[in-house]
mmCIF file of C-alpha atoms and ligand atoms in Angstrom:
data_model
loop_
_atom_site.group_PDB
_atom_site.id
_atom_site.type_symbol
_atom_site.label_atom_id
_atom_site.label_comp_id
_atom_site.label_asym_id
_atom_site.label_seq_id
_atom_site.Cartn_x
_atom_site.Cartn_y
_atom_site.Cartn_z
ATOM 1 C CA MET A 1 112.219 102.510 96.083
ATOM 2 C CA SER A 2 112.213 98.734 95.906
ATOM 3 C CA LYS A 3 111.350 96.833 99.037
ATOM 4 C CA LYS A 4 114.221 95.776 101.270
ATOM 5 C CA THR A 5 114.505 92.149 102.295
ATOM 6 C CA VAL A 6 115.180 91.096 105.866
ATOM 7 C CA LEU A 7 116.178 87.570 106.827
ATOM 8 C CA VAL A 8 114.925 86.646 110.296
ATOM 9 C CA SER A 9 116.826 83.669 111.677
ATOM 10 C CA GLY A 10 114.821 81.986 114.415
ATOM 11 C CA GLY A 11 111.834 83.772 112.926
ATOM 12 C CA ALA A 12 109.272 81.211 114.090
ATOM 13 C CA GLY A 13 110.077 81.717 117.774
ATOM 14 C CA PHE A 14 108.628 84.082 120.366
ATOM 15 C CA ILE A 15 110.595 87.236 119.547
ATOM 16 C CA GLY A 16 111.199 86.387 115.882
ATOM 17 C CA SER A 17 107.506 85.988 115.101
ATOM 18 C CA HIS A 18 106.590 89.351 116.617
ATOM 19 C CA VAL A 19 109.464 91.024 114.792
ATOM 20 C CA THR A 20 108.317 89.476 111.505
ATOM 21 C CA VAL A 21 104.825 90.944 111.982
ATOM 22 C CA GLU A 22 106.202 94.438 112.620
ATOM 23 C CA LEU A 23 108.660 94.279 109.706
ATOM 24 C CA ILE A 24 105.883 93.316 107.311
ATOM 25 C CA ALA A 25 103.668 96.098 108.700
ATOM 26 C CA ALA A 26 106.512 98.537 108.020
ATOM 27 C CA GLY A 27 106.771 97.421 104.384
ATOM 28 C CA TYR A 28 109.713 95.025 104.457
ATOM 29 C CA ASP A 29 109.934 91.735 102.624
ATOM 30 C CA VAL A 30 110.730 89.083 105.200
ATOM 31 C CA VAL A 31 112.242 85.632 104.879
ATOM 32 C CA VAL A 32 111.592 83.538 107.975
ATOM 33 C CA ALA A 33 114.206 80.875 108.672
ATOM 34 C CA ASP A 34 114.019 78.395 111.508
ATOM 35 C CA ASN A 35 115.033 74.819 112.234
ATOM 36 C CA PHE A 36 112.088 74.316 114.635
ATOM 37 C CA SER A 37 114.406 72.837 117.251
ATOM 38 C CA ASN A 38 112.698 74.787 120.018
ATOM 39 C CA CYS A 39 109.290 75.725 118.614
ATOM 40 C CA ASP A 40 106.529 74.356 116.443
ATOM 41 C CA HIS A 41 104.629 75.999 113.581
ATOM 42 C CA THR A 42 102.044 77.729 115.805
ATOM 43 C CA CYS A 43 103.623 81.179 115.714
ATOM 44 C CA PHE A 44 104.526 81.000 112.031
ATOM 45 C CA GLU A 45 100.886 80.190 111.227
ATOM 46 C CA GLY A 46 99.817 83.035 113.520
ATOM 47 C CA VAL A 47 102.098 85.482 111.703
ATOM 48 C CA LYS A 48 100.543 84.501 108.361
ATOM 49 C CA LYS A 49 97.065 85.132 109.774
ATOM 50 C CA ILE A 50 97.921 88.479 111.369
ATOM 51 C CA THR A 51 99.671 89.797 108.266
ATOM 52 C CA GLY A 52 97.407 88.131 105.706
ATOM 53 C CA ARG A 53 100.560 86.862 104.036
ATOM 54 C CA GLU A 54 99.815 83.241 103.191
ATOM 55 C CA ASP A 55 102.847 83.377 100.860
ATOM 56 C CA LEU A 56 105.345 84.396 103.558
ATOM 57 C CA PRO A 57 108.587 82.568 102.728
ATOM 58 C CA LEU A 58 109.653 79.977 105.280
ATOM 59 C CA GLU A 59 113.018 78.259 105.056
ATOM 60 C CA VAL A 60 113.679 75.321 107.334
ATOM 61 C CA VAL A 61 117.363 75.851 107.922
ATOM 62 C CA ASP A 62 119.875 75.093 110.629
ATOM 63 C CA PHE A 63 122.377 77.946 110.665
ATOM 64 C CA CYS A 64 124.985 75.563 112.055
ATOM 65 C CA ASP A 65 125.035 74.161 108.516
ATOM 66 C CA ALA A 66 127.379 76.494 106.628
ATOM 67 C CA ALA A 67 126.377 75.298 103.159
ATOM 68 C CA ALA A 68 122.679 75.753 103.932
ATOM 69 C CA THR A 69 123.384 79.247 105.269
ATOM 70 C CA ASP A 70 125.277 80.119 102.080
ATOM 71 C CA ALA A 71 122.448 78.756 99.943
ATOM 72 C CA LEU A 72 119.907 80.895 101.752
ATOM 73 C CA PHE A 73 121.835 84.086 101.106
ATOM 74 C CA ALA A 74 122.235 83.052 97.464
ATOM 75 C CA LYS A 75 118.496 82.508 97.078
ATOM 76 C CA TYR A 76 117.246 85.888 98.379
ATOM 77 C CA PRO A 77 118.515 89.475 97.933
ATOM 78 C CA ILE A 78 119.100 89.956 101.679
ATOM 79 C CA ASP A 79 119.675 93.548 102.794
ATOM 80 C CA ALA A 80 119.710 92.812 106.511
ATOM 81 C CA VAL A 81 119.707 89.799 108.780
ATOM 82 C CA ILE A 82 118.274 89.688 112.282
ATOM 83 C CA HIS A 83 119.812 86.794 114.152
ATOM 84 C CA PHE A 84 117.669 85.112 116.800
ATOM 85 C CA ALA A 85 118.490 81.469 116.105
ATOM 86 C CA ALA A 86 119.949 80.329 119.430
ATOM 87 C CA PHE A 87 119.308 78.212 122.499
ATOM 88 C CA LYS A 88 118.125 80.289 125.453
ATOM 89 C CA ALA A 89 117.584 78.251 128.608
ATOM 90 C CA VAL A 90 119.977 79.484 131.276
ATOM 91 C CA GLY A 91 119.849 76.353 133.472
ATOM 92 C CA GLU A 92 120.269 73.981 130.543
ATOM 93 C CA SER A 93 123.282 75.964 129.379
ATOM 94 C CA VAL A 94 124.955 75.363 132.755
ATOM 95 C CA ALA A 95 124.323 71.622 132.431
ATOM 96 C CA GLU A 96 125.243 71.420 128.737
ATOM 97 C CA PRO A 97 127.747 74.170 127.950
ATOM 98 C CA VAL A 98 129.193 72.484 124.863
ATOM 99 C CA LYS A 99 125.760 72.254 123.270
ATOM 100 C CA TYR A 100 125.203 75.967 123.894
ATOM 101 C CA TYR A 101 128.601 77.214 122.750
ATOM 102 C CA LYS A 102 128.530 74.983 119.676
ATOM 103 C CA ASN A 103 125.044 76.007 118.570
ATOM 104 C CA ASN A 104 124.957 79.691 119.481
ATOM 105 C CA LEU A 105 128.457 80.531 118.263
ATOM 106 C CA THR A 106 128.532 78.329 115.147
ATOM 107 C CA SER A 107 125.235 79.606 113.796
ATOM 108 C CA PHE A 108 126.256 83.235 114.227
ATOM 109 C CA LEU A 109 129.723 82.631 112.770
ATOM 110 C CA ASN A 110 128.143 81.014 109.718
ATOM 111 C CA VAL A 111 125.899 84.025 109.171
ATOM 112 C CA LEU A 112 128.892 86.361 109.426
ATOM 113 C CA GLU A 113 131.097 84.217 107.203
ATOM 114 C CA THR A 114 128.430 84.146 104.522
ATOM 115 C CA ALA A 115 127.875 87.904 104.852
ATOM 116 C CA GLN A 116 131.611 88.406 104.429
ATOM 117 C CA LYS A 117 131.846 86.141 101.394
ATOM 118 C CA ARG A 118 128.993 88.015 99.757
ATOM 119 C CA GLY A 119 130.713 91.377 100.216
ATOM 120 C CA GLY A 120 128.735 92.614 103.217
ATOM 121 C CA CYS A 121 125.384 92.865 104.965
ATOM 122 C CA ASN A 122 123.602 94.639 107.780
ATOM 123 C CA VAL A 123 123.522 92.433 110.849
ATOM 124 C CA LEU A 124 121.318 92.884 113.881
ATOM 125 C CA PHE A 125 122.164 90.692 116.849
ATOM 126 C CA SER A 126 119.743 89.889 119.654
ATOM 127 C CA SER A 127 121.760 90.476 122.794
ATOM 128 C CA SER A 128 120.562 90.636 126.364
ATOM 129 C CA ALA A 129 120.765 92.702 129.535
ATOM 130 C CA THR A 130 122.401 89.585 130.954
ATOM 131 C CA VAL A 131 125.717 91.072 129.690
ATOM 132 C CA TYR A 132 125.497 93.707 132.482
ATOM 133 C CA GLY A 133 125.473 91.019 135.207
ATOM 134 C CA GLU A 134 124.707 92.473 138.652
ATOM 135 C CA PRO A 135 125.180 96.180 137.911
ATOM 136 C CA GLU A 136 126.684 98.521 140.512
ATOM 137 C CA LYS A 137 124.303 101.303 139.501
ATOM 138 C CA VAL A 138 120.807 101.249 138.003
ATOM 139 C CA PRO A 139 119.462 102.117 135.527
ATOM 140 C CA VAL A 140 122.129 100.821 133.164
ATOM 141 C CA THR A 141 123.197 102.709 130.071
ATOM 142 C CA GLU A 142 125.012 101.214 127.087
ATOM 143 C CA GLN A 143 128.216 102.542 128.710
ATOM 144 C CA THR A 144 127.684 100.517 131.889
ATOM 145 C CA PRO A 145 130.543 98.005 131.957
ATOM 146 C CA ARG A 146 129.669 94.456 131.061
ATOM 147 C CA GLN A 147 130.332 91.856 133.754
ATOM 148 C CA PRO A 148 131.624 88.320 133.373
ATOM 149 C CA ALA A 149 128.691 86.121 132.385
ATOM 150 C CA THR A 150 127.147 83.908 135.038
ATOM 151 C CA SER A 151 126.069 81.172 132.620
ATOM 152 C CA PRO A 152 127.233 79.708 129.304
ATOM 153 C CA TYR A 153 124.029 81.122 127.755
ATOM 154 C CA GLY A 154 124.942 84.612 128.980
ATOM 155 C CA ASN A 155 128.492 84.119 127.822
ATOM 156 C CA THR A 156 127.340 83.299 124.288
ATOM 157 C CA LYS A 157 125.607 86.714 124.236
ATOM 158 C CA THR A 158 128.786 88.478 125.374
ATOM 159 C CA MET A 159 130.917 86.479 122.925
ATOM 160 C CA CYS A 160 128.584 87.111 119.975
ATOM 161 C CA GLU A 161 128.647 90.839 120.770
ATOM 162 C CA ASP A 162 132.462 90.754 120.572
ATOM 163 C CA ILE A 163 132.441 88.599 117.439
ATOM 164 C CA LEU A 164 130.155 91.058 115.650
ATOM 165 C CA ARG A 165 132.171 94.073 116.786
ATOM 166 C CA ASP A 166 135.449 92.533 115.562
ATOM 167 C CA THR A 167 133.899 91.412 112.271
ATOM 168 C CA VAL A 168 132.493 94.882 111.605
ATOM 169 C CA LYS A 169 135.882 96.420 112.364
ATOM 170 C CA ALA A 170 137.708 94.065 110.005
ATOM 171 C CA ASN A 171 135.338 94.607 107.080
ATOM 172 C CA GLY A 172 135.847 98.320 106.491
ATOM 173 C CA GLY A 173 132.171 99.321 106.679
ATOM 174 C CA LYS A 174 130.864 96.522 104.448
ATOM 175 C CA ILE A 175 129.371 94.702 107.404
ATOM 176 C CA LYS A 176 127.439 96.929 109.783
ATOM 177 C CA GLY A 177 126.106 95.766 113.107
ATOM 178 C CA ILE A 178 123.551 96.705 115.714
ATOM 179 C CA LEU A 179 123.403 94.985 119.083
ATOM 180 C CA LEU A 180 120.063 95.232 120.826
ATOM 181 C CA ARG A 181 120.223 94.419 124.530
ATOM 182 C CA TYR A 182 116.789 93.231 125.615
ATOM 183 C CA PHE A 183 115.632 93.505 129.182
ATOM 184 C CA ASN A 184 112.742 91.139 130.079
ATOM 185 C CA PRO A 185 110.486 90.620 127.025
ATOM 186 C CA ILE A 186 106.965 89.584 128.036
ATOM 187 C CA GLY A 187 103.414 89.584 126.707
ATOM 188 C CA ALA A 188 101.970 88.571 123.375
ATOM 189 C CA HIS A 189 100.475 90.062 120.240
ATOM 190 C CA PRO A 190 97.097 91.750 120.959
ATOM 191 C CA SER A 191 95.473 89.373 118.433
ATOM 192 C CA ALA A 192 96.398 86.459 120.755
ATOM 193 C CA LEU A 193 97.556 84.579 117.639
ATOM 194 C CA ILE A 194 101.245 84.575 118.582
ATOM 195 C CA GLY A 195 103.050 84.496 121.923
ATOM 196 C CA GLU A 196 105.499 82.626 124.094
ATOM 197 C CA LEU A 197 105.326 78.824 123.916
ATOM 198 C CA PRO A 198 107.827 77.397 126.380
ATOM 199 C CA ARG A 199 108.537 73.685 126.144
ATOM 200 C CA GLY A 200 108.095 71.899 129.455
ATOM 201 C CA VAL A 201 108.168 73.822 132.712
ATOM 202 C CA PRO A 202 108.708 77.531 132.033
ATOM 203 C CA ASN A 203 111.840 79.155 133.440
ATOM 204 C CA ASN A 204 110.650 82.704 132.992
ATOM 205 C CA LEU A 205 108.220 84.510 135.250
ATOM 206 C CA VAL A 206 105.298 85.504 133.030
ATOM 207 C CA PRO A 207 104.745 82.142 131.299
ATOM 208 C CA TYR A 208 104.880 80.562 134.759
ATOM 209 C CA ILE A 209 102.251 83.010 135.981
ATOM 210 C CA THR A 210 99.886 82.451 133.048
ATOM 211 C CA GLN A 211 100.281 78.660 133.227
ATOM 212 C CA THR A 212 99.515 78.756 136.958
ATOM 213 C CA ALA A 213 96.475 80.960 136.404
ATOM 214 C CA ILE A 214 95.114 78.587 133.741
ATOM 215 C CA GLY A 215 95.675 75.574 135.981
ATOM 216 C CA LYS A 216 98.612 73.928 134.183
ATOM 217 C CA ARG A 217 100.877 74.579 137.196
ATOM 218 C CA GLU A 218 99.836 74.335 140.794
ATOM 219 C CA CYS A 219 101.619 77.251 142.355
ATOM 220 C CA LEU A 220 104.004 80.036 141.378
ATOM 221 C CA ASN A 221 107.169 80.134 143.457
ATOM 222 C CA ILE A 222 108.365 83.674 143.999
ATOM 223 C CA PHE A 223 112.089 83.227 144.303
ATOM 224 C CA GLY A 224 113.175 85.352 147.256
ATOM 225 C CA ASN A 225 111.428 88.076 149.256
ATOM 226 C CA ASP A 226 114.481 89.129 151.218
ATOM 227 C CA TYR A 227 116.276 91.117 148.528
ATOM 228 C CA PRO A 228 117.358 94.691 149.347
ATOM 229 C CA THR A 229 114.497 96.158 147.252
ATOM 230 C CA PRO A 230 111.382 98.090 148.378
ATOM 231 C CA ASP A 231 109.215 94.932 148.731
ATOM 232 C CA GLY A 232 111.993 92.347 149.008
ATOM 233 C CA THR A 233 111.411 90.775 145.580
ATOM 234 C CA CYS A 234 113.669 91.289 142.545
ATOM 235 C CA GLN A 235 113.152 94.236 140.228
ATOM 236 C CA ARG A 236 113.190 93.956 136.446
ATOM 237 C CA ASP A 237 112.448 95.993 133.355
ATOM 238 C CA PHE A 238 109.560 94.103 131.734
ATOM 239 C CA ILE A 239 109.288 95.171 128.110
ATOM 240 C CA ASP A 240 106.248 94.449 125.978
ATOM 241 C CA ILE A 241 107.022 92.072 123.104
ATOM 242 C CA VAL A 242 105.314 94.302 120.519
ATOM 243 C CA ASP A 243 107.261 97.366 121.691
ATOM 244 C CA LEU A 244 110.428 95.283 121.592
ATOM 245 C CA ALA A 245 109.608 94.026 118.094
ATOM 246 C CA LYS A 246 109.168 97.599 116.889
ATOM 247 C CA ALA A 247 112.658 98.491 118.121
ATOM 248 C CA HIS A 248 113.945 96.038 115.491
ATOM 249 C CA VAL A 249 112.137 97.890 112.729
ATOM 250 C CA TYR A 250 113.744 101.166 113.821
ATOM 251 C CA ALA A 251 117.150 99.503 113.971
ATOM 252 C CA VAL A 252 116.855 97.812 110.574
ATOM 253 C CA THR A 253 115.652 101.045 108.986
ATOM 254 C CA ARG A 254 118.587 102.902 110.509
ATOM 255 C CA MET A 255 120.936 100.350 108.956
ATOM 256 C CA VAL A 256 119.437 100.062 105.478
ATOM 257 C CA GLU A 257 118.934 103.816 105.159
ATOM 258 C CA GLY A 258 122.590 104.449 106.046
ATOM 259 C CA LYS A 259 121.785 106.465 109.169
ATOM 260 C CA MET A 260 124.194 104.778 111.534
ATOM 261 C CA LYS A 261 126.753 106.994 113.248
ATOM 262 C CA GLN A 262 129.158 104.121 113.854
ATOM 263 C CA ASP A 263 129.571 100.863 111.990
ATOM 264 C CA CYS A 264 128.643 98.931 115.124
ATOM 265 C CA GLU A 265 126.112 100.366 117.520
ATOM 266 C CA VAL A 266 124.466 99.148 120.699
ATOM 267 C CA PHE A 267 121.083 100.039 122.199
ATOM 268 C CA ASN A 268 119.234 99.038 125.335
ATOM 269 C CA VAL A 269 115.686 97.911 124.669
ATOM 270 C CA GLY A 270 113.732 98.449 127.858
ATOM 271 C CA THR A 271 111.096 100.722 129.355
ATOM 272 C CA GLY A 272 113.236 102.469 131.962
ATOM 273 C CA ARG A 273 110.589 101.480 134.530
ATOM 274 C CA PRO A 274 111.506 99.009 137.270
ATOM 275 C CA LEU A 275 108.820 96.644 138.462
ATOM 276 C CA SER A 276 109.210 94.073 141.219
ATOM 277 C CA VAL A 277 108.124 90.467 140.863
ATOM 278 C CA MET A 278 105.449 91.107 143.507
ATOM 279 C CA GLU A 279 104.196 94.221 141.698
ATOM 280 C CA LEU A 280 103.968 92.255 138.479
ATOM 281 C CA VAL A 281 102.001 89.448 140.153
ATOM 282 C CA ASN A 282 99.610 91.975 141.730
ATOM 283 C CA ALA A 283 99.137 93.783 138.413
ATOM 284 C CA PHE A 284 98.414 90.479 136.654
ATOM 285 C CA GLU A 285 95.725 89.543 139.177
ATOM 286 C CA LYS A 286 94.120 92.964 139.084
ATOM 287 C CA VAL A 287 94.006 93.542 135.345
ATOM 288 C CA ASN A 288 92.793 90.038 134.507
ATOM 289 C CA GLY A 289 90.543 89.542 137.516
ATOM 290 C CA VAL A 290 92.148 86.217 138.396
ATOM 291 C CA LYS A 291 93.542 84.946 141.665
ATOM 292 C CA LEU A 292 96.988 83.496 141.424
ATOM 293 C CA ASN A 293 98.199 80.726 143.675
ATOM 294 C CA TYR A 294 101.697 81.747 144.758
ATOM 295 C CA LYS A 295 104.127 81.305 147.616
ATOM 296 C CA PHE A 296 107.495 82.667 148.594
ATOM 297 C CA ALA A 297 110.400 80.332 147.977
ATOM 298 C CA PRO A 298 114.175 80.577 148.457
ATOM 299 C CA ARG A 299 116.191 82.738 146.092
ATOM 300 C CA ARG A 300 117.050 81.200 142.709
ATOM 301 C CA ALA A 301 120.789 80.789 142.130
ATOM 302 C CA GLY A 302 122.225 83.339 139.722
ATOM 303 C CA ASP A 303 119.387 85.887 139.978
ATOM 304 C CA ILE A 304 120.230 89.582 139.893
ATOM 305 C CA THR A 305 118.682 91.788 142.610
ATOM 306 C CA ALA A 306 117.611 94.675 140.415
ATOM 307 C CA ILE A 307 118.202 95.776 136.855
ATOM 308 C CA TRP A 308 116.442 98.174 134.541
ATOM 309 C CA ALA A 309 117.371 100.103 131.450
ATOM 310 C CA ASP A 310 118.147 103.670 130.711
ATOM 311 C CA PRO A 311 116.524 103.608 127.240
ATOM 312 C CA THR A 312 117.395 107.229 126.373
ATOM 313 C CA LEU A 313 119.838 106.374 123.588
ATOM 314 C CA ALA A 314 117.303 104.323 121.608
ATOM 315 C CA GLU A 315 114.893 107.235 121.769
ATOM 316 C CA THR A 316 117.283 110.045 120.876
ATOM 317 C CA GLU A 317 119.113 108.085 118.156
ATOM 318 C CA MET A 318 116.410 105.867 116.664
ATOM 319 C CA GLY A 319 113.194 107.542 117.791
ATOM 320 C CA TRP A 320 112.051 104.329 119.490
ATOM 321 C CA LYS A 321 110.307 104.288 122.821
ATOM 322 C CA ALA A 322 108.208 101.704 124.659
ATOM 323 C CA THR A 323 104.561 102.766 124.676
ATOM 324 C CA ARG A 324 102.484 99.867 125.954
ATOM 325 C CA THR A 325 101.419 99.832 129.602
ATOM 326 C CA ILE A 326 102.074 96.886 131.867
ATOM 327 C CA GLU A 327 98.298 96.369 132.066
ATOM 328 C CA GLU A 328 98.017 96.040 128.279
ATOM 329 C CA THR A 329 100.970 93.674 128.271
ATOM 330 C CA LEU A 330 99.639 91.423 131.027
ATOM 331 C CA LYS A 331 96.200 91.349 129.436
ATOM 332 C CA ALA A 332 97.769 90.191 126.168
ATOM 333 C CA ALA A 333 99.834 87.522 127.958
ATOM 334 C CA TRP A 334 96.657 86.167 129.577
ATOM 335 C CA ALA A 335 94.649 86.301 126.340
ATOM 336 C CA TRP A 336 97.372 84.232 124.671
ATOM 337 C CA GLU A 337 97.354 81.587 127.411
ATOM 338 C CA CYS A 338 93.540 81.417 127.164
ATOM 339 C CA HIS A 339 93.797 81.125 123.372
ATOM 340 C CA LEU A 340 96.212 78.176 123.782
ATOM 341 C CA ALA A 341 93.792 76.535 126.172
ATOM 342 C CA GLY A 342 90.962 77.053 123.707
ATOM 343 C CA LYS A 343 89.101 79.324 126.140
HETATM 344 C C1 UD1 B 401 116.343 85.377 132.488
HETATM 345 C C2 UD1 B 401 117.793 85.088 132.285
HETATM 346 C C3 UD1 B 401 118.354 86.030 131.266
HETATM 347 C C4 UD1 B 401 117.580 85.893 129.977
HETATM 348 C C5 UD1 B 401 116.109 86.132 130.235
HETATM 349 C C6 UD1 B 401 115.324 85.816 128.977
HETATM 350 C C7 UD1 B 401 118.619 84.229 134.442
HETATM 351 C C8 UD1 B 401 119.502 84.479 135.619
HETATM 352 N N1 UD1 B 401 118.527 85.189 133.547
HETATM 353 O O1 UD1 B 401 116.203 86.673 133.045
HETATM 354 O O2 UD1 B 401 119.706 85.736 131.056
HETATM 355 O O3 UD1 B 401 118.077 86.810 129.035
HETATM 356 O O4 UD1 B 401 115.630 85.280 131.261
HETATM 357 O O5 UD1 B 401 114.003 86.184 129.129
HETATM 358 O O6 UD1 B 401 118.008 83.181 134.329
HETATM 359 N N2 UD1 B 401 110.846 84.388 139.081
HETATM 360 C C9 UD1 B 401 110.090 83.850 140.084
HETATM 361 N N3 UD1 B 401 109.436 82.675 139.866
HETATM 362 C C10 UD1 B 401 109.502 82.011 138.669
HETATM 363 C C11 UD1 B 401 110.272 82.571 137.623
HETATM 364 C C12 UD1 B 401 110.934 83.753 137.872
HETATM 365 O O7 UD1 B 401 110.008 84.406 141.198
HETATM 366 O O8 UD1 B 401 108.899 80.950 138.542
HETATM 367 C C13 UD1 B 401 111.555 85.672 139.307
HETATM 368 C C14 UD1 B 401 113.058 85.528 139.181
HETATM 369 O O9 UD1 B 401 113.615 85.178 140.392
HETATM 370 C C15 UD1 B 401 113.436 86.942 138.728
HETATM 371 C C16 UD1 B 401 112.218 87.428 137.958
HETATM 372 O O10 UD1 B 401 111.151 86.585 138.327
HETATM 373 O O11 UD1 B 401 113.616 87.748 139.858
HETATM 374 C C17 UD1 B 401 112.401 87.350 136.442
HETATM 375 O O12 UD1 B 401 112.803 86.038 136.115
HETATM 376 P P1 UD1 B 401 112.880 85.523 134.590
HETATM 377 O O13 UD1 B 401 111.612 85.770 133.920
HETATM 378 O O14 UD1 B 401 113.397 84.123 134.624
HETATM 379 O O15 UD1 B 401 113.935 86.507 133.929
HETATM 380 P P2 UD1 B 401 115.437 86.867 134.378
HETATM 381 O O16 UD1 B 401 115.961 85.905 135.372
HETATM 382 O O17 UD1 B 401 115.462 88.300 134.727
#
């Protein structure tokens, strides 16, 4: 059987680079496409080193450019596209909604329009647990009702889910879609050659922790210790980035091998294990033998008290399951920060 080709839009970013590594390991041909608006070449270079693929195709493309998107699909025999190319800072999206709607919707619409023009494609969209909002019951299954988004960023995830669903429906099986709803992706590749590279002050917890531990930030603020949870801090489902990347390989394989049960499917990608912010901080200190400077601070606006996945469907349907322990994940996150610091 000839190799299948997967286009990874946003493939030079945090999630995209890890997914590219796992796709190549599974025997796929990968085309990485990125406009480098929110990352540099560090991770792309890391992917080439990890995979030994110096010839890995890289296309510098902005998916908001319809003609460039068309040209890309004309150049390669693309069997599936995984769409990551999007802006992702929640706070910035509140301040600049037009920028977020324009970029995140236009780029996805261009991918779908091109797929349609070319007679079809398999499309995997990177959605988020943010679509569940503050759930009434945890863990959440794929049947848990979505809630109105609390930020323009979150709303672009909800809207892109609907756009893909409608497009699949209208194309009589020629376009197939999988929506993966990620919980909280953290960690880095065990090689420490690729990982998260936030620009400026990190918004997310683990990069803030590692930057504090290395001395780039003075003190971690733990936002709220008065939540109705066992230790008062928020609970999340922290999913290892390599485990999460592997879920994409299972999903792509399901699509290209014609194993889907519906033309548009949705899967949670989480561990099913809740961990509080405090538990995560303690685990980080213990496993890495470092002392973290932290203090309790007021709650952050828009934060959810507790959310974690019921990941049963991904296991029964795709055979995917998270396997890495939180200790392995936090060790990898620290090794990556040390690698960046040249230590
Ligand atoms: C956030 C986004 C979510 C997005 C995800 C991407 C919000 C409300 N949600 O999820 O839409 O898909 O990132 O990864 O922004 N925390 C601290 N101190 C910090 C940073 C975070 O205490 O410096 C706490 C937060 O209050 C939260 C937990 O750590 O309870 C996780 O925060 P974060 O990593 O930002 O992820 P989410 O907010 O869950």
